[in-house]
Short mmCIF file of C-alpha atoms in Angstrom, two decimals:
data_model
loop_
_atom_site.label_atom_id
_atom_site.label_comp_id
_atom_site.label_asym_id
_atom_site.label_seq_id
_atom_site.Cartn_x
_atom_site.Cartn_y
_atom_site.Cartn_z
CA MET A 1 47.45 117.90 -40.74
CA THR A 2 50.72 118.50 -38.98
CA ASP A 3 53.88 118.26 -40.94
CA THR A 4 56.87 120.01 -39.54
CA ARG A 5 59.53 118.87 -41.97
CA THR A 6 61.50 121.63 -43.63
CA PRO A 7 59.81 122.74 -46.82
CA ALA A 8 61.77 121.84 -49.92
CA PRO A 9 63.38 124.63 -51.95
CA LEU A 10 60.49 123.94 -54.34
CA GLU A 11 58.79 126.90 -52.65
CA ARG A 12 61.21 129.24 -54.32
CA LEU A 13 60.73 127.89 -57.84
CA ARG A 14 58.48 129.54 -60.40
CA TRP A 15 57.01 128.22 -63.64
CA GLU A 16 55.58 130.19 -66.54
CA THR A 17 52.42 128.12 -66.99
CA LEU A 18 51.66 126.70 -63.56
CA ARG A 19 52.07 127.37 -59.89
CA LEU A 20 52.58 125.25 -56.83
CA GLU A 21 50.32 125.53 -53.78
CA GLY A 22 49.44 123.46 -50.74
CA SER A 23 51.67 121.97 -48.06
CA ALA A 24 54.86 119.92 -48.22
CA THR A 25 52.87 116.69 -47.96
CA VAL A 26 49.92 117.64 -50.18
CA ARG A 27 51.02 119.72 -53.15
CA HIS A 28 48.62 121.38 -55.55
CA VAL A 29 49.89 121.79 -59.10
CA VAL A 30 47.68 124.51 -60.58
CA LEU A 31 47.59 124.90 -64.37
CA ASN A 32 47.80 128.64 -64.78
CA ARG A 33 46.93 129.93 -68.25
CA PRO A 34 43.35 130.88 -67.40
CA ARG A 35 42.96 133.29 -70.35
CA VAL A 36 43.17 130.33 -72.74
CA LEU A 37 41.36 127.89 -70.41
CA ASN A 38 44.74 126.36 -69.55
CA ALA A 39 45.41 125.20 -73.10
CA MET A 40 48.43 122.92 -73.08
CA ASN A 41 51.31 124.43 -75.03
CA ASP A 42 54.84 123.03 -75.23
CA ARG A 43 55.91 125.26 -72.35
CA MET A 44 53.21 123.82 -70.10
CA LYS A 45 54.25 120.28 -71.05
CA ARG A 46 57.85 121.09 -70.10
CA ASP A 47 56.76 122.84 -66.88
CA LEU A 48 54.56 119.91 -65.89
CA HIS A 49 57.35 117.47 -66.63
CA ASP A 50 59.70 119.54 -64.51
CA VAL A 51 57.42 120.01 -61.52
CA MET A 52 56.23 116.39 -61.48
CA GLY A 53 59.83 115.20 -61.73
CA LYS A 54 60.76 117.37 -58.75
CA LEU A 55 57.77 116.30 -56.66
CA ASP A 56 58.63 112.68 -57.42
CA LEU A 57 62.04 113.26 -55.83
CA ASP A 58 60.68 114.98 -52.74
CA PRO A 59 60.30 112.36 -49.99
CA ALA A 60 58.05 114.70 -47.98
CA CYS A 61 55.44 114.84 -50.75
CA ARG A 62 52.77 112.14 -50.51
CA VAL A 63 49.90 113.48 -52.59
CA VAL A 64 49.80 115.73 -55.67
CA ILE A 65 46.53 117.39 -56.68
CA VAL A 66 46.43 118.69 -60.26
CA ARG A 67 43.81 121.36 -61.00
CA GLY A 68 43.14 124.31 -63.26
CA GLU A 69 43.00 128.03 -62.52
CA GLY A 70 40.00 129.94 -63.87
CA ARG A 71 36.97 128.53 -65.64
CA SER A 72 38.35 125.17 -66.78
CA PHE A 73 40.76 122.37 -66.00
CA CYS A 74 42.38 122.27 -69.44
CA SER A 75 41.04 122.99 -72.92
CA GLY A 76 43.47 120.61 -74.64
CA ALA A 77 46.48 121.15 -76.87
CA ASP A 78 47.05 124.81 -77.69
CA LEU A 79 46.11 124.96 -81.36
CA LYS A 80 47.65 128.42 -81.72
CA GLU A 81 51.00 126.73 -81.38
CA GLY A 82 50.11 124.98 -84.64
CA SER A 83 52.80 122.75 -86.12
CA VAL A 84 50.25 119.93 -86.39
CA ASN A 85 49.26 120.03 -90.04
CA PRO A 86 50.14 118.33 -93.34
CA THR A 87 53.29 120.45 -93.74
CA SER A 88 54.76 119.77 -90.27
CA SER A 89 58.09 117.96 -90.21
CA VAL A 90 57.97 114.28 -89.32
CA ALA A 91 60.69 114.71 -86.70
CA ARG A 92 58.75 117.47 -84.92
CA LEU A 93 55.49 115.57 -84.98
CA MET A 94 57.11 112.43 -83.60
CA ARG A 95 58.88 114.45 -80.93
CA ARG A 96 55.60 116.05 -79.90
CA SER A 97 53.94 112.67 -79.57
CA ALA A 98 56.88 111.19 -77.66
CA SER A 99 56.97 114.07 -75.15
CA GLY A 100 53.32 113.50 -74.22
CA LYS A 101 54.04 109.83 -73.77
CA ARG A 102 56.97 110.55 -71.46
CA MET A 103 54.81 112.78 -69.29
CA ARG A 104 52.20 110.06 -68.95
CA GLU A 105 54.90 107.57 -67.94
CA LEU A 106 56.42 109.98 -65.45
CA ILE A 107 53.06 110.61 -63.75
CA GLY A 108 52.28 106.89 -63.69
CA GLU A 109 55.58 106.02 -62.06
CA MET A 110 55.88 108.86 -59.57
CA ALA A 111 55.90 108.02 -55.87
CA PRO A 112 53.26 110.48 -54.60
CA ILE A 113 49.63 109.56 -55.23
CA THR A 114 48.10 111.86 -57.83
CA ILE A 115 44.57 113.31 -57.92
CA ALA A 116 43.12 115.31 -60.80
CA ALA A 117 40.50 117.84 -59.64
CA VAL A 118 38.61 118.72 -62.81
CA HIS A 119 36.06 121.44 -63.56
CA GLY A 120 34.81 122.96 -66.80
CA HIS A 121 36.49 121.85 -70.02
CA CYS A 122 38.65 118.77 -69.92
CA ILE A 123 39.66 118.29 -73.54
CA GLY A 124 42.20 116.12 -75.35
CA ALA A 125 45.57 116.61 -73.68
CA GLY A 126 43.73 117.69 -70.51
CA ALA A 127 41.86 114.39 -70.51
CA ALA A 128 45.18 112.58 -71.00
CA LEU A 129 46.60 114.40 -67.98
CA ALA A 130 43.55 113.58 -65.84
CA ALA A 131 43.55 109.94 -66.95
CA ALA A 132 47.24 109.54 -66.08
CA CYS A 133 46.53 110.40 -62.43
CA ASP A 134 45.65 107.80 -59.79
CA PHE A 135 42.29 109.38 -58.92
CA ARG A 136 39.92 111.86 -60.63
CA ILE A 137 37.44 114.09 -58.82
CA ALA A 138 35.11 116.14 -61.01
CA ALA A 139 32.99 119.20 -60.45
CA GLU A 140 29.44 119.03 -61.80
CA SER A 141 30.53 121.43 -64.56
CA ALA A 142 33.21 119.03 -65.85
CA SER A 143 32.76 118.28 -69.54
CA LEU A 144 35.18 115.83 -71.08
CA ALA A 145 35.86 115.45 -74.80
CA ILE A 146 38.69 113.76 -76.65
CA LYS A 147 38.45 115.49 -80.01
CA GLU A 148 41.59 114.34 -81.79
CA VAL A 149 39.94 111.86 -84.18
CA PRO A 150 37.27 114.36 -85.32
CA VAL A 151 40.03 116.87 -86.16
CA GLY A 152 41.96 114.26 -88.11
CA LEU A 153 44.58 113.06 -85.64
CA THR A 154 45.36 109.96 -83.65
CA PHE A 155 46.03 110.47 -79.96
CA ASN A 156 47.33 107.18 -78.72
CA GLY A 157 48.71 108.73 -75.53
CA VAL A 158 45.20 108.78 -74.16
CA ILE A 159 43.90 105.44 -75.48
CA ALA A 160 45.46 103.10 -72.95
CA ASP A 161 44.51 105.03 -69.81
CA THR A 162 40.98 105.62 -71.11
CA VAL A 163 40.49 101.91 -71.86
CA HIS A 164 41.87 101.01 -68.43
CA LEU A 165 39.43 103.40 -66.75
CA VAL A 166 36.13 102.93 -68.57
CA GLY A 167 36.61 99.62 -70.39
CA VAL A 168 36.86 98.91 -74.07
CA GLN A 169 33.31 99.78 -75.14
CA HIS A 170 32.96 103.14 -73.40
CA ALA A 171 36.47 103.94 -74.62
CA ARG A 172 35.38 103.34 -78.23
CA GLU A 173 32.54 105.81 -77.71
CA LEU A 174 34.80 108.44 -76.10
CA LEU A 175 37.74 108.12 -78.49
CA ILE A 176 36.20 107.54 -81.92
CA PHE A 177 33.39 110.10 -81.82
CA GLY A 178 35.10 112.71 -79.66
CA GLU A 179 31.88 114.16 -78.31
CA ALA A 180 31.55 115.96 -74.96
CA HIS A 181 30.36 113.90 -72.00
CA PRO A 182 28.87 115.34 -68.80
CA ALA A 183 30.17 114.55 -65.33
CA GLY A 184 27.30 112.32 -64.18
CA LYS A 185 27.64 109.96 -67.14
CA LEU A 186 31.39 109.59 -66.69
CA LEU A 187 30.89 108.95 -62.98
CA ASP A 188 28.66 106.01 -63.96
CA TRP A 189 31.31 104.84 -66.42
CA GLY A 190 33.96 104.83 -63.68
CA TYR A 191 35.99 107.66 -65.18
CA TRP A 192 35.40 110.00 -62.26
CA ASP A 193 35.83 108.67 -58.72
CA GLN A 194 33.59 111.42 -57.30
CA VAL A 195 31.46 114.25 -58.64
CA VAL A 196 30.87 117.24 -56.36
CA PRO A 197 29.34 120.71 -56.69
CA ASP A 198 31.80 123.15 -58.27
CA ASP A 199 32.35 125.20 -55.13
CA GLN A 200 33.36 122.07 -53.20
CA LEU A 201 35.88 120.71 -55.72
CA VAL A 202 39.11 121.82 -54.09
CA ALA A 203 37.88 120.89 -50.61
CA ALA A 204 36.81 117.45 -51.85
CA ALA A 205 40.24 116.87 -53.42
CA GLN A 206 41.92 118.03 -50.23
CA ALA A 207 39.71 115.73 -48.13
CA PHE A 208 40.56 112.84 -50.45
CA ALA A 209 44.25 113.65 -49.97
CA GLU A 210 43.86 113.60 -46.18
CA ARG A 211 42.29 110.14 -46.39
CA LEU A 212 45.43 109.05 -48.20
CA LEU A 213 47.66 110.62 -45.53
CA ALA A 214 45.97 108.42 -42.91
CA VAL A 215 47.18 105.26 -44.71
CA PRO A 216 50.71 103.94 -44.00
CA PRO A 217 52.94 105.49 -46.67
CA ILE A 218 55.26 102.67 -47.79
CA PRO A 219 52.62 100.01 -48.56
CA ALA A 220 50.39 102.69 -50.12
CA GLN A 221 53.20 103.79 -52.43
CA LEU A 222 54.27 100.26 -53.35
CA THR A 223 50.66 99.23 -54.02
CA LYS A 224 50.04 102.26 -56.20
CA LEU A 225 53.17 101.52 -58.22
CA SER A 226 52.29 97.82 -58.54
CA ILE A 227 48.79 98.57 -59.79
CA ALA A 228 50.14 101.03 -62.35
CA ALA A 229 52.83 98.58 -63.46
CA MET A 230 50.31 95.78 -63.87
CA VAL A 231 47.64 97.75 -65.68
CA ARG A 232 50.13 99.47 -67.95
CA ALA A 233 52.39 96.46 -68.49
CA LEU A 234 51.65 96.20 -72.19
CA ASP A 235 51.03 99.87 -72.94
CA ARG A 236 54.62 100.74 -73.75
CA PRO A 237 55.30 97.97 -76.26
CA VAL A 238 51.80 98.09 -77.76
CA PHE A 239 51.94 101.84 -78.34
CA HIS A 240 55.60 102.16 -79.24
CA ALA A 241 54.78 103.15 -82.81
CA ASP A 242 52.30 105.85 -81.88
CA PRO A 243 54.64 108.74 -82.76
CA ALA A 244 54.65 107.27 -86.28
CA GLY A 245 50.86 106.97 -86.37
CA PHE A 246 50.48 110.51 -85.09
CA ALA A 247 52.88 111.91 -87.70
CA LEU A 248 51.18 109.94 -90.45
CA SER A 249 47.70 111.15 -89.48
CA ALA A 250 48.83 114.75 -88.97
CA ARG A 251 50.34 114.86 -92.47
CA SER A 252 47.32 113.31 -94.10
CA LYS A 253 45.30 115.51 -96.48
CA ASP A 254 42.18 114.46 -94.61
CA THR A 255 43.24 116.49 -91.54
CA SER A 256 42.62 119.67 -93.54
CA GLU A 257 39.24 118.38 -94.64
CA ALA A 258 38.43 117.44 -91.05
CA ARG A 259 39.03 121.04 -89.94
CA ARG A 260 37.40 122.73 -92.95
CA ARG A 261 34.28 124.68 -92.08
CA ARG A 262 31.43 123.02 -93.90
CA ALA A 263 27.97 124.29 -94.76
CA PRO A 264 25.18 122.76 -92.66
CA GLY A 265 24.40 119.31 -94.01
CA GLU A 266 27.50 119.22 -96.24
CA ALA A 267 29.22 115.83 -96.04
CA PRO A 268 33.00 115.75 -95.62
CA ARG A 269 34.94 114.60 -98.69
CA TRP A 270 37.62 112.20 -97.48
CA GLN A 271 40.53 111.41 -99.76
CA PHE A 272 41.94 108.55 -97.71
CA GLU A 273 45.38 110.07 -97.95
CA MET B 1 75.54 123.00 -73.28
CA GLU B 2 77.02 122.26 -69.90
CA TRP B 3 75.78 120.85 -66.63
CA GLU B 4 77.60 120.35 -63.33
CA THR B 5 78.60 116.77 -64.14
CA MET B 6 78.49 116.52 -67.95
CA LYS B 7 78.59 118.56 -71.15
CA LEU B 8 77.12 118.27 -74.61
CA GLU B 9 79.63 119.08 -77.32
CA GLY B 10 79.67 119.41 -81.09
CA GLU B 11 77.41 120.76 -83.78
CA GLY B 12 75.22 119.22 -86.41
CA PRO B 13 74.16 115.61 -86.66
CA VAL B 14 76.76 114.06 -84.31
CA ARG B 15 77.08 115.28 -80.73
CA HIS B 16 79.20 114.15 -77.82
CA LEU B 17 77.80 113.80 -74.32
CA VAL B 18 80.91 113.93 -72.15
CA LEU B 19 80.68 112.63 -68.58
CA ASN B 20 82.67 115.29 -66.84
CA ARG B 21 83.77 114.55 -63.29
CA PRO B 22 87.26 113.35 -64.19
CA GLN B 23 88.59 113.97 -60.65
CA VAL B 24 86.43 111.06 -59.42
CA ARG B 25 86.52 109.02 -62.66
CA ASN B 26 83.04 110.34 -63.54
CA ALA B 27 81.41 108.70 -60.51
CA ILE B 28 77.63 108.95 -60.47
CA ASN B 29 76.15 111.12 -57.73
CA GLN B 30 72.57 112.36 -57.48
CA GLN B 31 73.43 115.47 -59.51
CA PHE B 32 74.82 113.30 -62.31
CA LEU B 33 71.46 111.50 -62.59
CA LEU B 34 69.51 114.78 -62.62
CA ASP B 35 71.93 116.19 -65.20
CA LEU B 36 71.51 113.07 -67.34
CA ILE B 37 67.73 113.58 -67.29
CA ASP B 38 68.19 117.22 -68.34
CA ALA B 39 70.74 116.29 -70.99
CA CYS B 40 68.36 113.72 -72.50
CA GLU B 41 65.60 116.35 -72.62
CA ALA B 42 68.02 118.75 -74.30
CA ILE B 43 69.14 116.16 -76.85
CA ASP B 44 65.56 115.31 -77.71
CA ALA B 45 64.87 118.98 -78.40
CA LEU B 46 67.77 119.25 -80.90
CA ASP B 47 66.82 119.48 -84.55
CA GLY B 48 68.90 117.36 -86.85
CA CYS B 49 70.85 115.43 -84.21
CA ARG B 50 71.19 111.84 -85.47
CA ALA B 51 73.83 110.27 -83.22
CA VAL B 52 75.20 110.91 -79.74
CA ILE B 53 78.55 109.57 -78.57
CA LEU B 54 78.76 109.11 -74.78
CA ARG B 55 82.26 109.19 -73.36
CA GLY B 56 84.10 109.89 -70.16
CA ALA B 57 86.50 112.76 -69.58
CA GLY B 58 89.83 111.75 -68.06
CA ALA B 59 91.08 108.31 -67.11
CA ALA B 60 87.82 106.31 -67.25
CA PHE B 61 84.38 106.09 -68.76
CA CYS B 62 82.57 105.97 -65.42
CA SER B 63 83.47 104.48 -62.06
CA GLY B 64 79.86 103.87 -60.99
CA ALA B 65 77.88 105.12 -58.03
CA ASP B 66 79.78 107.73 -56.04
CA LEU B 67 80.51 105.88 -52.80
CA LYS B 68 81.20 109.13 -51.00
CA GLU B 69 77.58 110.08 -51.45
CA HIS B 70 76.17 106.62 -51.88
CA GLY B 71 77.95 105.03 -48.89
CA GLU B 72 75.48 106.14 -46.26
CA VAL B 73 72.16 104.31 -46.11
CA PRO B 74 69.39 106.94 -46.32
CA ARG B 75 67.42 107.51 -43.14
CA THR B 76 64.02 106.41 -44.45
CA VAL B 77 62.73 103.66 -46.73
CA SER B 78 61.20 106.24 -49.12
CA ALA B 79 64.52 108.02 -49.39
CA THR B 80 66.31 104.71 -50.01
CA MET B 81 63.96 103.96 -52.91
CA LEU B 82 64.43 107.42 -54.38
CA ARG B 83 67.86 106.89 -55.95
CA PRO B 84 66.93 103.71 -57.86
CA ARG B 85 63.78 105.40 -59.13
CA VAL B 86 65.51 108.52 -60.42
CA ALA B 87 68.29 106.42 -61.93
CA ALA B 88 65.75 104.18 -63.68
CA ARG B 89 64.08 107.28 -65.09
CA ALA B 90 67.40 108.67 -66.36
CA LEU B 91 68.44 105.37 -67.97
CA GLU B 92 65.02 104.91 -69.57
CA LEU B 93 65.25 108.37 -71.13
CA LEU B 94 68.76 107.61 -72.37
CA ALA B 95 67.72 104.28 -73.89
CA ASN B 96 64.76 105.79 -75.73
CA LEU B 97 66.43 108.92 -77.14
CA ALA B 98 65.50 109.52 -80.76
CA PRO B 99 69.15 109.73 -81.96
CA ILE B 100 71.33 106.61 -82.04
CA THR B 101 73.58 106.47 -78.96
CA ILE B 102 77.11 105.09 -78.93
CA ALA B 103 79.05 104.55 -75.70
CA ALA B 104 82.80 104.94 -76.22
CA VAL B 105 84.23 103.16 -73.19
CA HIS B 106 87.80 103.38 -71.96
CA GLY B 107 89.15 102.46 -68.54
CA TYR B 108 86.64 101.62 -65.85
CA ALA B 109 82.92 101.15 -66.45
CA ILE B 110 81.84 100.04 -63.00
CA GLY B 111 78.31 99.30 -61.75
CA GLY B 112 76.17 102.25 -62.77
CA GLY B 113 78.79 103.14 -65.41
CA CYS B 114 78.18 99.74 -67.00
CA SER B 115 74.43 100.47 -66.79
CA VAL B 116 74.86 103.79 -68.60
CA ALA B 117 76.81 102.02 -71.36
CA SER B 118 74.22 99.19 -71.51
CA SER B 119 71.46 101.75 -72.07
CA CYS B 120 73.08 102.96 -75.31
CA ASP B 121 72.42 101.47 -78.75
CA PHE B 122 76.07 100.55 -79.39
CA ARG B 123 79.19 100.11 -77.26
CA ILE B 124 82.73 100.45 -78.50
CA GLY B 125 85.42 99.40 -76.04
CA ALA B 126 88.98 100.63 -75.88
CA GLU B 127 91.48 97.87 -75.10
CA SER B 128 91.82 99.47 -71.65
CA ALA B 129 88.09 99.02 -70.90
CA GLN B 130 87.30 97.12 -67.69
CA VAL B 131 83.80 96.38 -66.51
CA SER B 132 82.77 95.20 -63.08
CA ILE B 133 79.47 95.14 -61.22
CA ARG B 134 80.27 95.16 -57.53
CA GLU B 135 76.88 95.86 -55.99
CA ILE B 136 76.44 92.36 -54.53
CA ARG B 137 79.91 92.44 -53.02
CA LEU B 138 78.84 95.67 -51.34
CA GLY B 139 75.82 93.85 -49.91
CA PHE B 140 72.91 94.97 -52.11
CA ILE B 141 71.40 94.34 -55.54
CA LEU B 142 72.20 95.91 -58.89
CA SER B 143 69.24 98.26 -59.05
CA TRP B 144 68.30 101.27 -61.21
CA ARG B 145 66.18 98.85 -63.30
CA SER B 146 69.42 98.25 -65.17
CA LEU B 147 69.70 94.47 -64.92
CA PRO B 148 67.37 93.83 -67.90
CA ALA B 149 69.50 95.85 -70.34
CA LEU B 150 72.57 93.82 -69.34
CA VAL B 151 70.71 90.51 -69.65
CA HIS B 152 69.48 91.52 -73.11
CA LEU B 153 73.06 92.22 -74.19
CA VAL B 154 75.04 89.31 -72.81
CA GLY B 155 72.29 86.78 -72.05
CA PRO B 156 71.27 85.42 -68.65
CA GLN B 157 74.34 83.22 -68.14
CA HIS B 158 76.99 85.86 -68.70
CA ALA B 159 74.85 88.34 -66.75
CA LYS B 160 74.86 85.99 -63.77
CA GLN B 161 78.62 85.68 -64.02
CA MET B 162 79.03 89.45 -64.12
CA VAL B 163 76.50 90.42 -61.46
CA LEU B 164 76.75 87.64 -58.89
CA PHE B 165 80.53 87.63 -58.47
CA GLY B 166 81.49 91.23 -59.12
CA GLU B 167 84.75 90.38 -60.83
CA MET B 168 86.57 92.53 -63.37
CA HIS B 169 85.99 91.72 -67.03
CA GLY B 170 88.30 92.88 -69.80
CA ALA B 171 87.47 94.26 -73.23
CA LYS B 172 88.22 91.07 -75.20
CA GLU B 173 85.99 88.93 -72.99
CA LEU B 174 83.15 91.44 -73.23
CA LEU B 175 83.56 91.54 -77.00
CA ASP B 176 83.09 87.74 -77.09
CA TRP B 177 80.07 88.04 -74.81
CA GLY B 178 78.38 90.61 -77.06
CA PHE B 179 78.66 93.51 -74.62
CA PHE B 180 80.99 95.44 -76.88
CA ASP B 181 80.23 95.73 -80.58
CA ARG B 182 83.90 96.44 -81.29
CA VAL B 183 87.13 96.75 -79.38
CA VAL B 184 89.86 99.07 -80.67
CA PRO B 185 93.20 100.39 -79.40
CA ASP B 186 92.70 103.31 -76.98
CA GLY B 187 94.07 105.82 -79.48
CA GLU B 188 91.42 104.84 -82.02
CA LEU B 189 88.39 104.88 -79.71
CA LEU B 190 86.94 108.24 -80.65
CA GLY B 191 87.68 107.72 -84.33
CA ALA B 192 85.85 104.38 -84.27
CA ALA B 193 82.85 105.92 -82.47
CA GLN B 194 82.83 108.80 -84.92
CA ALA B 195 82.96 106.40 -87.88
CA LEU B 196 79.97 104.47 -86.53
CA ALA B 197 78.10 107.75 -86.00
CA GLU B 198 78.80 108.74 -89.63
CA ARG B 199 77.36 105.43 -90.82
CA VAL B 200 74.20 106.34 -88.89
CA VAL B 201 74.14 109.81 -90.44
CA ALA B 202 74.47 108.30 -93.93
CA SER B 203 71.31 106.20 -93.38
CA PRO B 204 67.81 107.60 -93.97
CA PRO B 205 66.63 109.16 -90.66
CA ILE B 206 62.98 108.17 -90.35
CA PRO B 207 63.35 104.39 -90.82
CA VAL B 208 66.44 104.43 -88.55
CA GLN B 209 64.50 106.14 -85.77
CA LEU B 210 61.43 103.92 -86.19
CA THR B 211 63.52 100.74 -86.26
CA LYS B 212 65.45 101.70 -83.15
CA ALA B 213 62.17 102.39 -81.35
CA SER B 214 60.72 99.06 -82.48
CA ILE B 215 63.73 96.98 -81.43
CA ASN B 216 63.79 98.73 -78.04
CA ALA B 217 60.05 98.23 -77.59
CA LEU B 218 60.33 94.55 -78.43
CA VAL B 219 63.35 93.74 -76.31
CA ARG B 220 62.39 95.96 -73.37
CA ALA B 221 58.67 95.15 -73.57
CA LEU B 222 58.39 93.55 -70.16
CA ASP B 223 61.20 95.34 -68.33
CA PRO B 224 59.25 98.12 -66.58
CA ALA B 225 56.49 95.73 -65.49
CA VAL B 226 58.76 92.90 -64.36
CA PHE B 227 61.15 95.28 -62.61
CA HIS B 228 58.65 97.65 -61.03
CA GLY B 229 59.53 96.20 -57.61
CA ASP B 230 63.22 96.98 -58.12
CA PRO B 231 63.35 99.99 -55.75
CA ALA B 232 61.69 97.96 -52.98
CA ALA B 233 64.08 95.04 -53.47
CA TYR B 234 66.99 97.47 -53.40
CA ALA B 235 65.74 99.16 -50.22
CA LEU B 236 65.25 95.79 -48.56
CA SER B 237 68.74 94.55 -49.47
CA ARG B 238 70.36 97.88 -48.64
CA ARG B 239 68.87 98.02 -45.14
CA THR B 240 70.02 94.61 -43.88
CA GLU B 241 72.69 93.79 -41.35
CA ASP B 242 74.49 91.73 -44.02
CA ALA B 243 74.77 94.87 -46.16
CA ARG B 244 76.71 96.57 -43.36
CA THR B 245 78.87 93.48 -42.95
CA ALA B 246 79.52 93.31 -46.68
CA ARG B 247 80.51 96.93 -46.86
CA ASP B 248 82.91 96.64 -43.93
CA ALA B 249 84.42 93.49 -45.43
CA PHE B 250 84.73 95.09 -48.89
CA PHE B 251 86.69 98.04 -47.59
CA ALA B 252 88.67 96.22 -44.86
CA GLY B 253 89.39 93.16 -47.02
CA THR B 254 88.17 90.83 -44.26
CA THR B 255 86.08 87.66 -44.61
CA PRO B 256 82.46 88.39 -43.78
CA GLU B 257 80.12 86.16 -41.78
CA TRP B 258 76.59 86.30 -43.12
CA LYS B 259 73.56 86.33 -40.82
CA ASN B 260 70.95 86.12 -43.59
CA GLU B 261 69.36 89.14 -41.91
#
């Protein structure tokens, strides 16, 4: 790969929760909170929004690979940050939901082609991030689980992309039960585009990126944007009330019951409120 | 809070986002669009903000795309598509802010300035307000995915009149067409915007926010899908020979001869 254009001043920027690697044409956005398996806190959401926004505006950048430092891609929303419980303010809950939605839209509409390179845990918000990308390459260790419903929440930000990727029936399985699914199964379901041994993950993503570089850039970009626009055409209006649904579910008494530690064999006692 | 091209003023439930390049009538350069994105993020992070009044510092609301920066056609197709994409992103964020947005428009609101006003929930015009969309006269299309918002406000027929011919429209006409919600004497503009903001503040917040989101979702439902080819159409129109001819004719006041190329 030979690209001699002047590197953008992006090189000089630093983020608290991620770092930028790779070349001017193929950037790697590396989630970098390995001690908490790259749990997604508000800072990481803001950092991701910022870096993706900047890469979108960089005409030299053609491919963005998103991957995780350490043992996992992303272990989901950082629960330590709390604020998602029956006493959270409606405004904050709706804001939280809306910010995730904006990130998904930004990634879907950005000019560079995006590849998620996923290993280890890929949970909740991490799955939403992976699903928002154009392609997904998984390591054999990749284990995906969307656990929001089991812990008492709706997570509509991930519904549309999951349905688009695996179809309505597999999406029901993934989203309603929230169990963990191994890489091979999700390759069969069409969620992953490739599954490779863990030590080859980054190289496989890089090789995929180089295949993209060999394609003429303008039609590739326009086609990517057209496919995203078509597939997602109804997502925005259909899901416009999801901040309300999220706030409603988060403030429900059943969320506490969902998270209560129960004795083996003890059935949950739902109050439907 | 202050950015290079705008500032966020006030405390409590009503804030003012002041477009702040008065020396060039608040013309929109690339920095303006990036600042607008940052300002929208900052507004969304504010607790208790219910209404935002957008207004221009100095003699005008906003004179549109900065022709000093915008005059040159970018070297590559990708770079040509970049501006309409970032502008669409900024205007989308503005339109979907949680607080109610009120544009207080005096003097010129040209091209992109009209698009900024169209992206707000309400528009109050001063009697001095003048709106014109000159993109076609300059040889290219009104881009920034901002045509839908205008069509929603004034309907397809008035939108065609405004966009195809690029003439100047006064406050009274735009009040009749539904672009402005109210027109007031210049000295009463900020007071009228403030009064509207206070009506918002007096209403219960959660249903106001949900209803705004629902109306936007309904009216704008198809906009991103239908207009996803907007940057390509802009780049195509911007990179024609006729665009050069149009630009020369616009500034020299001569009669252009079109080549349809």
